[in-house]
Short mmCIF file of N, CA and C in Angstrom, two decimals:
data_model
loop_
_atom_site.label_atom_id
_atom_site.label_comp_id
_atom_site.label_asym_id
_atom_site.label_seq_id
_atom_site.Cartn_x
_atom_site.Cartn_y
_atom_site.Cartn_z
N UNK A 46 118.68 136.58 114.36
CA UNK A 46 117.49 137.36 114.53
C UNK A 46 116.64 137.32 113.28
N UNK A 47 115.35 137.61 113.44
CA UNK A 47 114.41 137.62 112.34
C UNK A 47 113.62 138.92 112.37
N UNK A 48 113.33 139.46 111.17
CA UNK A 48 112.44 140.61 111.05
C UNK A 48 111.16 140.13 110.39
N UNK A 49 110.03 140.41 111.03
CA UNK A 49 108.72 139.98 110.54
C UNK A 49 107.87 141.22 110.33
N UNK A 50 106.88 141.15 109.42
CA UNK A 50 106.08 142.33 109.10
C UNK A 50 104.60 142.00 109.19
N UNK A 51 103.81 142.92 109.75
CA UNK A 51 102.35 142.81 109.80
C UNK A 51 101.80 143.98 109.02
N UNK A 52 101.10 143.70 107.91
CA UNK A 52 100.76 144.75 106.94
C UNK A 52 99.65 145.69 107.39
N UNK A 53 98.61 145.23 108.10
CA UNK A 53 97.50 146.13 108.41
C UNK A 53 97.90 147.24 109.37
N UNK A 54 98.82 146.96 110.28
CA UNK A 54 99.29 148.00 111.20
C UNK A 54 100.66 148.53 110.80
N UNK A 55 101.23 147.98 109.72
CA UNK A 55 102.57 148.37 109.24
C UNK A 55 103.60 148.26 110.37
N UNK A 56 103.57 147.17 111.09
CA UNK A 56 104.47 146.98 112.22
C UNK A 56 105.51 145.91 111.92
N UNK A 57 106.75 146.23 112.22
CA UNK A 57 107.83 145.24 112.15
C UNK A 57 107.99 144.62 113.53
N UNK A 58 108.10 143.31 113.56
CA UNK A 58 108.36 142.57 114.78
C UNK A 58 109.72 141.91 114.62
N UNK A 59 110.50 141.90 115.68
CA UNK A 59 111.84 141.30 115.64
C UNK A 59 111.95 140.21 116.68
N UNK A 60 112.63 139.12 116.31
CA UNK A 60 112.96 138.05 117.24
C UNK A 60 114.47 137.98 117.33
N UNK A 61 114.99 138.08 118.55
CA UNK A 61 116.43 137.95 118.81
C UNK A 61 116.60 136.73 119.70
N UNK A 62 117.61 135.91 119.41
CA UNK A 62 117.82 134.71 120.21
C UNK A 62 119.29 134.44 120.43
N UNK A 63 119.59 133.85 121.57
CA UNK A 63 120.93 133.37 121.87
C UNK A 63 120.96 131.90 121.47
N UNK A 64 121.78 131.58 120.46
CA UNK A 64 121.82 130.23 119.93
C UNK A 64 122.23 129.18 120.93
N UNK A 65 123.11 129.53 121.86
CA UNK A 65 123.60 128.56 122.82
C UNK A 65 122.53 128.16 123.84
N UNK A 66 121.84 129.14 124.41
CA UNK A 66 120.86 128.86 125.46
C UNK A 66 119.44 128.67 124.92
N UNK A 67 119.16 129.23 123.74
CA UNK A 67 117.80 129.21 123.21
C UNK A 67 116.92 130.30 123.78
N UNK A 68 117.49 131.17 124.63
CA UNK A 68 116.71 132.29 125.17
C UNK A 68 116.39 133.28 124.06
N UNK A 69 115.16 133.81 124.08
CA UNK A 69 114.73 134.71 123.02
C UNK A 69 114.00 135.92 123.56
N UNK A 70 114.03 136.99 122.76
CA UNK A 70 113.29 138.22 123.00
C UNK A 70 112.50 138.51 121.73
N UNK A 71 111.23 138.87 121.88
CA UNK A 71 110.45 139.32 120.73
C UNK A 71 110.13 140.79 120.97
N UNK A 72 110.33 141.61 119.94
CA UNK A 72 110.18 143.06 120.04
C UNK A 72 109.00 143.51 119.19
N UNK A 73 108.09 144.25 119.78
CA UNK A 73 106.89 144.80 119.14
C UNK A 73 106.01 143.74 118.48
N UNK A 74 105.61 142.70 119.23
CA UNK A 74 104.68 141.72 118.67
C UNK A 74 103.28 142.32 118.51
N UNK A 75 102.57 141.88 117.48
CA UNK A 75 101.23 142.38 117.17
C UNK A 75 100.22 141.26 117.45
N UNK A 76 99.08 141.60 118.03
CA UNK A 76 98.09 140.60 118.40
C UNK A 76 97.69 139.72 117.20
N UNK A 77 97.50 140.33 116.03
CA UNK A 77 97.03 139.59 114.86
C UNK A 77 98.02 138.52 114.40
N UNK A 78 99.30 138.68 114.74
CA UNK A 78 100.30 137.72 114.27
C UNK A 78 100.84 136.82 115.38
N UNK A 79 100.14 136.77 116.51
CA UNK A 79 100.57 135.89 117.60
C UNK A 79 100.69 134.43 117.12
N UNK A 80 99.73 133.89 116.34
CA UNK A 80 99.89 132.50 115.88
C UNK A 80 101.18 132.29 115.08
N UNK A 81 101.50 133.23 114.20
CA UNK A 81 102.75 133.14 113.42
C UNK A 81 103.96 133.17 114.34
N UNK A 82 103.95 134.08 115.31
CA UNK A 82 105.09 134.23 116.20
C UNK A 82 105.24 133.02 117.12
N UNK A 83 104.12 132.49 117.62
CA UNK A 83 104.17 131.28 118.43
C UNK A 83 104.77 130.13 117.64
N UNK A 84 104.33 129.98 116.40
CA UNK A 84 104.83 128.89 115.56
C UNK A 84 106.33 129.02 115.35
N UNK A 85 106.81 130.24 115.05
CA UNK A 85 108.24 130.46 114.83
C UNK A 85 109.05 130.13 116.08
N UNK A 86 108.62 130.65 117.22
CA UNK A 86 109.35 130.41 118.47
C UNK A 86 109.37 128.93 118.82
N UNK A 87 108.25 128.25 118.59
CA UNK A 87 108.19 126.81 118.89
C UNK A 87 109.03 126.00 117.91
N UNK A 88 108.95 126.35 116.61
CA UNK A 88 109.74 125.62 115.60
C UNK A 88 111.23 125.74 115.87
N UNK A 89 111.66 126.91 116.30
CA UNK A 89 113.08 127.13 116.59
C UNK A 89 113.46 126.68 118.00
N UNK A 90 112.46 126.17 118.75
CA UNK A 90 112.67 125.69 120.12
C UNK A 90 113.31 126.75 121.01
N UNK A 91 112.75 127.96 120.92
CA UNK A 91 113.27 129.08 121.70
C UNK A 91 112.49 129.24 122.99
N UNK A 92 113.17 129.72 124.02
CA UNK A 92 112.56 130.01 125.31
C UNK A 92 112.31 131.51 125.39
N UNK A 93 111.05 131.91 125.33
CA UNK A 93 110.74 133.34 125.38
C UNK A 93 111.03 133.88 126.76
N UNK A 94 111.96 134.82 126.85
CA UNK A 94 112.29 135.47 128.12
C UNK A 94 111.56 136.81 128.25
N UNK A 95 111.48 137.56 127.14
CA UNK A 95 110.85 138.88 127.19
C UNK A 95 110.07 139.16 125.92
N UNK A 96 108.90 139.77 126.08
CA UNK A 96 108.12 140.33 124.98
C UNK A 96 108.17 141.84 125.20
N UNK A 97 108.95 142.52 124.37
CA UNK A 97 109.27 143.93 124.57
C UNK A 97 108.48 144.81 123.60
N UNK A 98 107.91 145.88 124.12
CA UNK A 98 107.28 146.89 123.26
C UNK A 98 108.10 148.16 123.35
N UNK A 99 108.49 148.67 122.17
CA UNK A 99 109.30 149.88 122.13
C UNK A 99 108.47 151.13 122.35
N UNK A 100 107.15 151.02 122.23
CA UNK A 100 106.25 152.15 122.44
C UNK A 100 104.87 151.61 122.73
N UNK A 101 103.99 152.49 123.19
CA UNK A 101 102.60 152.12 123.47
C UNK A 101 101.81 152.27 122.18
N UNK A 102 101.20 151.20 121.73
CA UNK A 102 100.47 151.22 120.45
C UNK A 102 99.08 151.78 120.66
N UNK A 103 98.83 152.96 120.11
CA UNK A 103 97.49 153.54 120.20
C UNK A 103 96.57 152.94 119.14
N UNK A 104 97.16 152.43 118.04
CA UNK A 104 96.36 151.98 116.90
C UNK A 104 96.05 150.48 116.91
N UNK A 105 96.73 149.71 117.73
CA UNK A 105 96.43 148.28 117.80
C UNK A 105 96.93 147.70 119.11
N UNK A 106 96.41 146.53 119.44
CA UNK A 106 96.78 145.86 120.68
C UNK A 106 98.02 145.02 120.44
N UNK A 107 98.97 145.11 121.34
CA UNK A 107 100.19 144.32 121.19
C UNK A 107 99.89 142.85 121.46
N UNK A 108 100.80 141.99 121.01
CA UNK A 108 100.67 140.57 121.25
C UNK A 108 101.44 140.09 122.46
N UNK A 109 102.03 141.00 123.20
CA UNK A 109 102.88 140.62 124.32
C UNK A 109 102.17 139.73 125.34
N UNK A 110 100.99 140.15 125.75
CA UNK A 110 100.26 139.39 126.77
C UNK A 110 99.96 137.98 126.32
N UNK A 111 99.51 137.83 125.08
CA UNK A 111 99.17 136.50 124.56
C UNK A 111 100.40 135.61 124.47
N UNK A 112 101.52 136.17 124.03
CA UNK A 112 102.75 135.39 123.92
C UNK A 112 103.26 134.97 125.29
N UNK A 113 103.23 135.89 126.24
CA UNK A 113 103.70 135.58 127.59
C UNK A 113 102.80 134.53 128.23
N UNK A 114 101.48 134.63 128.02
CA UNK A 114 100.57 133.62 128.58
C UNK A 114 100.84 132.25 127.96
N UNK A 115 101.15 132.21 126.68
CA UNK A 115 101.37 130.93 126.00
C UNK A 115 102.73 130.32 126.30
N UNK A 116 103.76 131.16 126.41
CA UNK A 116 105.13 130.64 126.47
C UNK A 116 105.88 130.99 127.75
N UNK A 117 105.30 131.82 128.59
CA UNK A 117 106.04 132.29 129.75
C UNK A 117 106.84 133.54 129.39
N UNK A 118 107.74 133.92 130.25
CA UNK A 118 108.50 135.14 130.04
C UNK A 118 107.81 136.33 130.68
N UNK A 119 108.30 137.52 130.36
CA UNK A 119 107.78 138.74 130.97
C UNK A 119 107.54 139.79 129.90
N UNK A 120 106.50 140.58 130.06
CA UNK A 120 106.25 141.70 129.16
C UNK A 120 107.05 142.90 129.65
N UNK A 121 107.52 143.72 128.69
CA UNK A 121 108.43 144.83 129.01
C UNK A 121 108.04 146.06 128.20
N UNK A 122 108.07 147.23 128.83
CA UNK A 122 107.88 148.51 128.12
C UNK A 122 108.54 149.62 128.94
N UNK A 123 108.73 150.75 128.32
CA UNK A 123 109.30 151.91 129.01
C UNK A 123 108.35 152.42 130.09
N UNK A 124 108.91 152.76 131.23
CA UNK A 124 108.14 153.37 132.31
C UNK A 124 107.46 154.65 131.82
N UNK A 125 108.14 155.40 130.95
CA UNK A 125 107.62 156.69 130.47
C UNK A 125 106.40 156.53 129.57
N UNK A 126 106.15 155.32 129.07
CA UNK A 126 105.01 155.11 128.16
C UNK A 126 103.68 155.23 128.88
N UNK A 127 103.68 154.98 130.19
CA UNK A 127 102.43 154.98 130.94
C UNK A 127 101.65 153.69 130.80
N UNK A 128 102.16 152.74 130.02
CA UNK A 128 101.50 151.46 129.81
C UNK A 128 101.86 150.49 130.93
N UNK A 129 101.11 149.39 131.01
CA UNK A 129 101.37 148.38 132.02
C UNK A 129 102.15 147.22 131.41
N UNK A 130 103.05 146.64 132.19
CA UNK A 130 103.83 145.47 131.78
C UNK A 130 104.43 144.85 133.02
N UNK A 131 104.98 143.64 132.86
CA UNK A 131 105.65 142.98 133.99
C UNK A 131 106.89 143.73 134.43
N UNK A 132 107.59 144.33 133.46
CA UNK A 132 108.80 145.11 133.75
C UNK A 132 108.67 146.48 133.10
N UNK A 133 108.96 147.52 133.87
CA UNK A 133 108.97 148.89 133.35
C UNK A 133 110.41 149.37 133.35
N UNK A 134 110.91 149.75 132.19
CA UNK A 134 112.31 150.14 132.06
C UNK A 134 112.47 151.66 132.01
N UNK A 135 113.58 152.11 132.53
CA UNK A 135 113.98 153.51 132.44
C UNK A 135 115.21 153.60 131.56
N UNK A 136 115.55 154.81 131.14
CA UNK A 136 116.71 155.03 130.27
C UNK A 136 117.95 154.40 130.89
N UNK A 137 118.66 153.61 130.10
CA UNK A 137 119.89 152.98 130.55
C UNK A 137 119.69 151.59 131.13
N UNK A 138 118.44 151.18 131.41
CA UNK A 138 118.20 149.83 131.91
C UNK A 138 118.52 148.80 130.84
N UNK A 139 118.89 147.61 131.25
CA UNK A 139 119.17 146.52 130.32
C UNK A 139 118.36 145.30 130.68
N UNK A 140 118.02 144.51 129.66
CA UNK A 140 117.46 143.20 129.91
C UNK A 140 118.48 142.19 129.38
N UNK A 141 118.56 141.05 130.04
CA UNK A 141 119.55 140.04 129.67
C UNK A 141 118.85 138.77 129.24
N UNK A 142 119.35 138.16 128.15
CA UNK A 142 118.86 136.86 127.71
C UNK A 142 120.05 136.10 127.16
N UNK A 143 120.23 134.87 127.63
CA UNK A 143 121.40 134.09 127.24
C UNK A 143 122.67 134.88 127.58
N UNK A 144 123.57 134.99 126.60
CA UNK A 144 124.81 135.74 126.80
C UNK A 144 124.71 137.19 126.34
N UNK A 145 123.49 137.66 126.06
CA UNK A 145 123.30 139.04 125.59
C UNK A 145 122.71 139.91 126.68
#
């Protein structure tokens, strides 16, 4: 996994990947750093399965939509957030990628 930082919004973005399958999840991507994140995912030859937001960002636009449009996969957020995504999760739900 990798921890990445975007300074203007003070947001940490995380990339988790299954080494065997190449399946990956990106957590809390920021719109301003989509080019960086795309480059990382492509360089590592990862298959984006999910772009997950842990919360609804009131202060900036997430990069989930742009990453999903570029690489495929599905956008994910909590149902309780009131935000829109391809998948809405409730407490206890799991997402699977590779062997994780």
